[in-house]
mmCIF file of C-alpha atoms and ligand atoms in Angstrom:
data_model
loop_
_atom_site.group_PDB
_atom_site.id
_atom_site.type_symbol
_atom_site.label_atom_id
_atom_site.label_comp_id
_atom_site.label_asym_id
_atom_site.label_seq_id
_atom_site.Cartn_x
_atom_site.Cartn_y
_atom_site.Cartn_z
ATOM 1 C CA MET C 97 17.661 -55.145 21.548
ATOM 2 C CA THR C 98 17.732 -54.246 17.852
ATOM 3 C CA ASN C 99 18.730 -50.837 16.557
ATOM 4 C CA ALA C 100 15.196 -50.299 15.306
ATOM 5 C CA SER C 101 13.647 -50.941 18.705
ATOM 6 C CA GLN C 102 16.332 -48.830 20.358
ATOM 7 C CA SER C 103 15.538 -45.836 18.162
ATOM 8 C CA ALA C 104 11.810 -46.466 18.617
ATOM 9 C CA ARG C 105 12.417 -46.150 22.370
ATOM 10 C CA GLU C 106 14.420 -42.968 21.913
ATOM 11 C CA ILE C 107 11.842 -41.354 19.629
ATOM 12 C CA PRO C 108 8.289 -42.019 20.811
ATOM 13 C CA GLU C 109 5.644 -42.372 18.128
ATOM 14 C CA GLY C 110 4.098 -39.062 17.104
ATOM 15 C CA PHE C 111 7.077 -37.129 18.461
ATOM 16 C CA GLU C 112 8.434 -34.671 15.951
ATOM 17 C CA LEU C 113 12.226 -34.708 15.853
ATOM 18 C CA ARG C 114 12.890 -31.002 15.529
ATOM 19 C CA THR C 115 16.020 -29.699 13.811
ATOM 20 C CA TYR C 116 15.445 -26.272 15.363
ATOM 21 C CA LYS C 117 15.550 -24.827 18.844
ATOM 22 C CA MET C 118 12.553 -22.839 19.988
ATOM 23 C CA ARG C 119 13.786 -19.303 20.585
ATOM 24 C CA LYS C 120 11.647 -16.976 22.648
ATOM 25 C CA SER C 121 12.532 -13.649 21.121
ATOM 26 C CA ARG C 122 10.497 -10.538 21.289
ATOM 27 C CA VAL C 123 8.897 -9.271 18.075
ATOM 28 C CA THR C 124 9.658 -5.561 17.598
ATOM 29 C CA ALA C 125 6.960 -3.066 16.647
ATOM 30 C CA SER C 126 8.322 -2.833 13.109
ATOM 31 C CA GLN C 127 8.418 -6.629 12.739
ATOM 32 C CA ALA C 128 4.844 -6.892 14.065
ATOM 33 C CA ALA C 129 3.703 -4.194 11.647
ATOM 34 C CA ALA C 130 5.374 -6.020 8.747
ATOM 35 C CA LEU C 131 3.736 -9.312 9.761
ATOM 36 C CA GLU C 132 0.370 -7.564 9.788
ATOM 37 C CA LYS C 133 0.896 -5.638 6.568
ATOM 38 C CA TYR C 134 2.805 -7.989 4.282
ATOM 39 C CA SER C 135 1.907 -11.570 5.262
ATOM 40 C CA HIS C 136 -0.821 -11.598 2.664
ATOM 41 C CA ASP C 137 1.608 -10.606 -0.117
ATOM 42 C CA TYR C 138 4.722 -12.616 0.708
ATOM 43 C CA LEU C 139 3.889 -15.383 3.161
ATOM 44 C CA VAL C 140 3.028 -18.788 1.726
ATOM 45 C CA GLY C 141 -0.120 -19.924 3.465
ATOM 46 C CA ASP C 142 -0.634 -23.044 5.532
ATOM 47 C CA GLY C 143 -2.462 -25.911 3.970
ATOM 48 C CA ASP C 144 -1.618 -29.023 2.069
ATOM 49 C CA SER C 145 -1.488 -27.724 -1.501
ATOM 50 C CA MET C 146 1.763 -27.902 -3.463
ATOM 51 C CA VAL C 147 3.852 -24.722 -3.590
ATOM 52 C CA ASP C 148 4.972 -23.716 -7.095
ATOM 53 C CA ILE C 149 7.836 -21.296 -6.438
ATOM 54 C CA ARG C 150 8.237 -20.565 -10.178
ATOM 55 C CA ASP C 151 4.631 -19.465 -10.381
ATOM 56 C CA LEU C 152 4.861 -17.383 -7.189
ATOM 57 C CA THR C 153 8.066 -15.571 -8.124
ATOM 58 C CA GLN C 154 7.873 -15.681 -11.928
ATOM 59 C CA CYS C 155 11.497 -16.881 -11.912
ATOM 60 C CA SER C 156 12.654 -19.907 -13.879
ATOM 61 C CA THR C 157 15.417 -20.740 -11.374
ATOM 62 C CA VAL C 158 14.139 -21.460 -7.881
ATOM 63 C CA VAL C 159 15.727 -22.358 -4.551
ATOM 64 C CA VAL C 160 14.673 -23.003 -0.980
ATOM 65 C CA GLU C 161 16.631 -21.629 1.982
ATOM 66 C CA ILE C 162 15.959 -23.429 5.246
ATOM 67 C CA GLY C 163 16.642 -21.512 8.450
ATOM 68 C CA PHE C 164 17.207 -17.936 7.209
ATOM 69 C CA GLY C 165 17.317 -16.528 10.764
ATOM 70 C CA MET C 166 17.160 -12.744 10.415
ATOM 71 C CA GLY C 167 17.416 -13.052 6.618
ATOM 72 C CA GLU C 168 20.691 -11.204 5.939
ATOM 73 C CA ALA C 169 21.907 -13.720 3.344
ATOM 74 C CA THR C 170 18.435 -14.181 1.878
ATOM 75 C CA LEU C 171 18.054 -10.480 1.290
ATOM 76 C CA ALA C 172 21.541 -9.877 -0.122
ATOM 77 C CA LEU C 173 21.317 -12.835 -2.514
ATOM 78 C CA ALA C 174 17.789 -11.948 -3.591
ATOM 79 C CA GLU C 175 18.871 -8.398 -4.371
ATOM 80 C CA SER C 176 21.905 -9.432 -6.377
ATOM 81 C CA GLN C 177 20.032 -12.211 -8.212
ATOM 82 C CA ARG C 178 16.587 -10.903 -8.982
ATOM 83 C CA ASP C 179 16.070 -13.680 -11.522
ATOM 84 C CA VAL C 180 16.368 -16.392 -8.848
ATOM 85 C CA GLY C 181 13.161 -17.133 -6.965
ATOM 86 C CA VAL C 182 13.620 -17.956 -3.283
ATOM 87 C CA LEU C 183 11.327 -19.622 -0.802
ATOM 88 C CA ALA C 184 12.848 -18.695 2.566
ATOM 89 C CA VAL C 185 11.808 -20.900 5.468
ATOM 90 C CA ASP C 186 12.043 -20.454 9.233
ATOM 91 C CA VAL C 187 10.072 -20.881 12.428
ATOM 92 C CA HIS C 188 11.459 -17.749 14.068
ATOM 93 C CA THR C 189 8.744 -15.059 14.110
ATOM 94 C CA PRO C 190 10.969 -11.961 14.609
ATOM 95 C CA GLY C 191 13.097 -13.016 11.621
ATOM 96 C CA ILE C 192 9.995 -13.565 9.530
ATOM 97 C CA GLY C 193 8.733 -10.088 10.411
ATOM 98 C CA ARG C 194 12.107 -8.580 9.580
ATOM 99 C CA LEU C 195 12.400 -10.347 6.236
ATOM 100 C CA LEU C 196 8.846 -9.352 5.231
ATOM 101 C CA HIS C 197 9.736 -5.752 6.057
ATOM 102 C CA GLU C 198 12.932 -5.912 3.981
ATOM 103 C CA ILE C 199 11.229 -7.580 1.010
ATOM 104 C CA ALA C 200 8.703 -4.749 0.858
ATOM 105 C CA GLU C 201 11.314 -2.046 1.524
ATOM 106 C CA HIS C 202 13.556 -3.308 -1.308
ATOM 107 C CA GLY C 203 10.693 -3.997 -3.704
ATOM 108 C CA LEU C 204 11.756 -7.631 -4.147
ATOM 109 C CA THR C 205 9.381 -9.737 -6.198
ATOM 110 C CA ASN C 206 11.516 -12.891 -6.132
ATOM 111 C CA VAL C 207 11.198 -13.865 -2.448
ATOM 112 C CA ARG C 208 8.419 -15.671 -0.626
ATOM 113 C CA VAL C 209 8.488 -16.745 3.009
ATOM 114 C CA PHE C 210 7.228 -19.889 4.667
ATOM 115 C CA GLU C 211 6.736 -19.991 8.441
ATOM 116 C CA GLY C 212 7.210 -23.550 9.618
ATOM 117 C CA ASN C 213 9.356 -26.643 9.587
ATOM 118 C CA GLY C 214 11.422 -26.897 6.403
ATOM 119 C CA VAL C 215 11.497 -30.696 6.572
ATOM 120 C CA ALA C 216 7.692 -30.906 6.611
ATOM 121 C CA LEU C 217 7.539 -28.324 3.819
ATOM 122 C CA LEU C 218 9.823 -30.439 1.620
ATOM 123 C CA GLU C 219 7.960 -33.630 2.482
ATOM 124 C CA ASN C 220 4.464 -32.342 1.890
ATOM 125 C CA ARG C 221 4.408 -29.196 -0.249
ATOM 126 C CA ILE C 222 7.317 -29.145 -2.701
ATOM 127 C CA PRO C 223 6.907 -31.205 -5.885
ATOM 128 C CA ASP C 224 9.659 -33.713 -6.687
ATOM 129 C CA GLY C 225 12.414 -32.250 -8.886
ATOM 130 C CA HIS C 226 11.000 -28.708 -8.452
ATOM 131 C CA LEU C 227 14.098 -27.047 -7.002
ATOM 132 C CA ASP C 228 17.331 -25.882 -8.618
ATOM 133 C CA GLY C 229 18.954 -25.807 -5.220
ATOM 134 C CA LEU C 230 18.675 -25.752 -1.467
ATOM 135 C CA ARG C 231 20.608 -23.478 0.885
ATOM 136 C CA LEU C 232 21.339 -24.290 4.505
ATOM 137 C CA PHE C 233 23.500 -21.654 6.167
ATOM 138 C CA PHE C 234 24.628 -22.137 9.773
ATOM 139 C CA PRO C 235 21.897 -24.519 10.886
ATOM 140 C CA ASP C 236 21.494 -25.165 14.600
ATOM 141 C CA PRO C 237 24.678 -27.101 15.473
ATOM 142 C CA TRP C 238 23.285 -29.349 18.223
ATOM 143 C CA PRO C 239 26.780 -29.753 19.685
ATOM 144 C CA LYS C 240 25.930 -32.418 22.281
ATOM 145 C CA ALA C 241 26.449 -35.948 20.942
ATOM 146 C CA ARG C 242 23.027 -37.096 22.127
ATOM 147 C CA HIS C 243 21.455 -34.340 20.000
ATOM 148 C CA HIS C 244 23.366 -35.048 16.771
ATOM 149 C CA LYS C 245 20.329 -36.854 15.395
ATOM 150 C CA ARG C 246 18.561 -33.486 15.355
ATOM 151 C CA ARG C 247 21.029 -32.025 12.873
ATOM 152 C CA PHE C 248 19.587 -31.292 9.459
ATOM 153 C CA VAL C 249 22.354 -32.938 7.422
ATOM 154 C CA THR C 250 21.682 -36.652 7.753
ATOM 155 C CA THR C 251 21.500 -39.328 5.074
ATOM 156 C CA GLU C 252 17.732 -39.447 5.494
ATOM 157 C CA HIS C 253 17.251 -35.703 5.002
ATOM 158 C CA MET C 254 19.633 -35.725 2.041
ATOM 159 C CA ASN C 255 17.452 -38.429 0.451
ATOM 160 C CA LEU C 256 14.533 -36.046 0.821
ATOM 161 C CA VAL C 257 16.492 -33.075 -0.545
ATOM 162 C CA ALA C 258 17.643 -35.229 -3.493
ATOM 163 C CA LEU C 259 14.008 -35.943 -4.282
ATOM 164 C CA LYS C 260 13.127 -32.253 -4.401
ATOM 165 C CA VAL C 261 16.233 -30.876 -6.166
ATOM 166 C CA ARG C 262 16.497 -31.623 -9.895
ATOM 167 C CA ALA C 263 19.440 -33.546 -11.356
ATOM 168 C CA GLY C 264 22.369 -31.125 -11.648
ATOM 169 C CA GLY C 265 20.917 -28.878 -8.935
ATOM 170 C CA PHE C 266 22.843 -27.992 -5.789
ATOM 171 C CA PHE C 267 22.881 -28.230 -2.003
ATOM 172 C CA HIS C 268 24.930 -25.500 -0.315
ATOM 173 C CA PHE C 269 25.760 -25.965 3.361
ATOM 174 C CA ALA C 270 27.792 -23.702 5.624
ATOM 175 C CA THR C 271 28.723 -24.162 9.258
ATOM 176 C CA ASP C 272 31.109 -22.827 11.877
ATOM 177 C CA TRP C 273 31.110 -26.128 13.841
ATOM 178 C CA GLN C 274 33.955 -28.423 12.822
ATOM 179 C CA ASP C 275 32.319 -31.658 13.863
ATOM 180 C CA TYR C 276 29.117 -30.734 12.019
ATOM 181 C CA ALA C 277 31.270 -29.982 8.945
ATOM 182 C CA ASP C 278 32.870 -33.430 9.369
ATOM 183 C CA GLN C 279 29.467 -35.094 9.711
ATOM 184 C CA ALA C 280 28.126 -33.308 6.608
ATOM 185 C CA PHE C 281 31.277 -34.217 4.659
ATOM 186 C CA GLU C 282 30.790 -37.863 5.611
ATOM 187 C CA VAL C 283 27.094 -37.842 4.636
ATOM 188 C CA LEU C 284 27.600 -36.011 1.328
ATOM 189 C CA SER C 285 30.773 -37.771 0.192
ATOM 190 C CA THR C 286 29.199 -41.212 0.661
ATOM 191 C CA HIS C 287 25.648 -40.422 -0.455
ATOM 192 C CA PRO C 288 24.583 -42.190 -3.686
ATOM 193 C CA ARG C 289 22.583 -39.209 -4.942
ATOM 194 C CA TRP C 290 25.067 -36.375 -4.302
ATOM 195 C CA THR C 291 28.507 -35.474 -5.649
ATOM 196 C CA LEU C 292 30.442 -33.331 -3.217
ATOM 197 C CA LEU C 293 32.445 -30.730 -5.103
ATOM 198 C CA PRO C 294 36.067 -30.051 -4.191
ATOM 199 C CA PRO C 295 36.288 -26.861 -2.105
ATOM 200 C CA ALA C 296 37.488 -24.486 -4.841
ATOM 201 C CA GLN C 297 34.976 -25.836 -7.332
ATOM 202 C CA GLY C 298 32.268 -25.703 -4.695
ATOM 203 C CA VAL C 299 32.866 -22.023 -4.237
ATOM 204 C CA ALA C 300 32.993 -21.502 -8.007
ATOM 205 C CA PHE C 301 29.752 -23.430 -8.409
ATOM 206 C CA ALA C 302 28.126 -21.207 -5.861
ATOM 207 C CA GLN C 303 29.008 -18.146 -7.968
ATOM 208 C CA PRO C 304 27.394 -15.767 -8.453
ATOM 209 C CA ASN C 305 25.615 -17.117 -5.382
ATOM 210 C CA GLU C 306 28.570 -15.924 -3.333
ATOM 211 C CA ARG C 307 27.354 -16.266 0.193
ATOM 212 C CA PRO C 308 26.926 -13.042 2.160
ATOM 213 C CA ARG C 309 28.022 -13.165 5.797
ATOM 214 C CA THR C 310 25.224 -14.034 8.189
ATOM 215 C CA ARG C 311 24.623 -13.124 11.817
ATOM 216 C CA PHE C 312 25.453 -16.623 13.072
ATOM 217 C CA GLU C 313 28.527 -16.795 10.870
ATOM 218 C CA GLN C 314 29.775 -13.566 12.458
ATOM 219 C CA ARG C 315 29.198 -15.038 15.930
ATOM 220 C CA GLY C 316 31.250 -18.091 14.947
ATOM 221 C CA ILE C 317 34.069 -15.926 13.598
ATOM 222 C CA ASP C 318 34.045 -13.789 16.739
ATOM 223 C CA ALA C 319 34.361 -16.974 18.806
ATOM 224 C CA GLY C 320 37.378 -18.044 16.710
ATOM 225 C CA ARG C 321 35.659 -20.887 14.856
ATOM 226 C CA GLN C 322 36.513 -21.791 11.290
ATOM 227 C CA ILE C 323 33.869 -21.552 8.561
ATOM 228 C CA THR C 324 33.261 -24.487 6.205
ATOM 229 C CA ASP C 325 31.198 -24.326 3.016
ATOM 230 C CA LEU C 326 30.236 -27.565 1.280
ATOM 231 C CA VAL C 327 28.509 -27.652 -2.098
ATOM 232 C CA ALA C 328 27.109 -30.883 -3.511
ATOM 233 C CA VAL C 329 25.481 -31.516 -6.887
ATOM 234 C CA ARG C 330 22.502 -33.809 -7.268
ATOM 235 C CA LYS C 331 23.479 -36.783 -9.437
ATOM 236 C CA THR C 332 21.450 -37.679 -12.517
ATOM 237 C CA LEU C 333 20.460 -41.120 -11.254
HETATM 238 C C1 SAM P 579 21.606 -20.901 13.941
HETATM 239 S S1 SAM P 579 20.305 -20.103 13.115
HETATM 240 C C2 SAM P 579 21.083 -19.507 11.623
HETATM 241 C C3 SAM P 579 20.295 -18.441 10.937
HETATM 242 C C4 SAM P 579 20.942 -17.854 9.665
HETATM 243 N N1 SAM P 579 21.011 -18.849 8.606
HETATM 244 C C5 SAM P 579 22.297 -17.312 9.963
HETATM 245 O O1 SAM P 579 23.300 -17.885 9.487
HETATM 246 O O2 SAM P 579 22.379 -16.293 10.666
HETATM 247 C C6 SAM P 579 19.390 -21.470 12.505
HETATM 248 C C7 SAM P 579 18.009 -21.095 12.028
HETATM 249 O O3 SAM P 579 17.426 -22.216 11.397
HETATM 250 C C8 SAM P 579 16.067 -22.298 11.782
HETATM 251 N N2 SAM P 579 15.694 -23.703 11.583
HETATM 252 C C9 SAM P 579 16.318 -24.807 12.059
HETATM 253 N N3 SAM P 579 15.719 -25.921 11.636
HETATM 254 C C10 SAM P 579 14.676 -25.514 10.869
HETATM 255 C C11 SAM P 579 13.655 -26.212 10.191
HETATM 256 N N4 SAM P 579 13.573 -27.541 10.184
HETATM 257 N N5 SAM P 579 12.746 -25.479 9.513
HETATM 258 C C12 SAM P 579 12.804 -24.135 9.518
HETATM 259 N N6 SAM P 579 13.747 -23.426 10.162
HETATM 260 C C13 SAM P 579 14.652 -24.116 10.835
HETATM 261 C C14 SAM P 579 16.063 -21.783 13.222
HETATM 262 O O4 SAM P 579 14.805 -21.324 13.619
HETATM 263 C C15 SAM P 579 17.078 -20.669 13.137
HETATM 264 O O5 SAM P 579 16.482 -19.434 12.804
#
């Protein structure tokens, strides 16, 4: 049996290979109120039209963050860099409600939120070369070997990200899972369209985007896991 037919057997046609786990979490009253009140102002609508983040945020530098969770890092970065426009993406309704609430509370004009799959968003709604960077902080680790194909950082997804991030733009990844860090290192250090920066330079490049601590990062630290940040720059070719 060929590899192609093997993977065709593993992934039936029409089956969406999700990089996220469905989490059944309760939406609080304040999150529900924010969803009701602010979706119109800050949520990017469904549809198939292209999303121009520069136009939405009136910022010349624009990034996408996939999987913002409860939005701690999104909020802190957006507050400290009001000239950077952010499209924050997640499928987790309580987090979306919370972030909408915080955006309104802090009077942030540089953040918009997309509810849905970040991969589909990149594929269908973000113009090529539109982004100055993409952030992926503590994505679902999918620790079981048979689930590794669900991880976001794969050569295929990094091809897609390279299409959407301009030459010289960045991809910033953080994880508390060592074997995911190893996998991402392998993908990024061998990928023809990305240059992985040495650790110190990676951190420097991320300045002043210094990454605030997130909820999942704190969980990893509490469990004694080491944190890895990788920053890669999109090559010109
Ligand atoms: C482990 S949590 C981390 C959340 C946050 N970044 C943090 O560090 O606390 C991963 C988040 O990514 C979201 N996610 C995973 N894959 C996604 C995808 N393809 N599109 C949108 N969100 C995704 C999940 O719903 C979840 O909220």
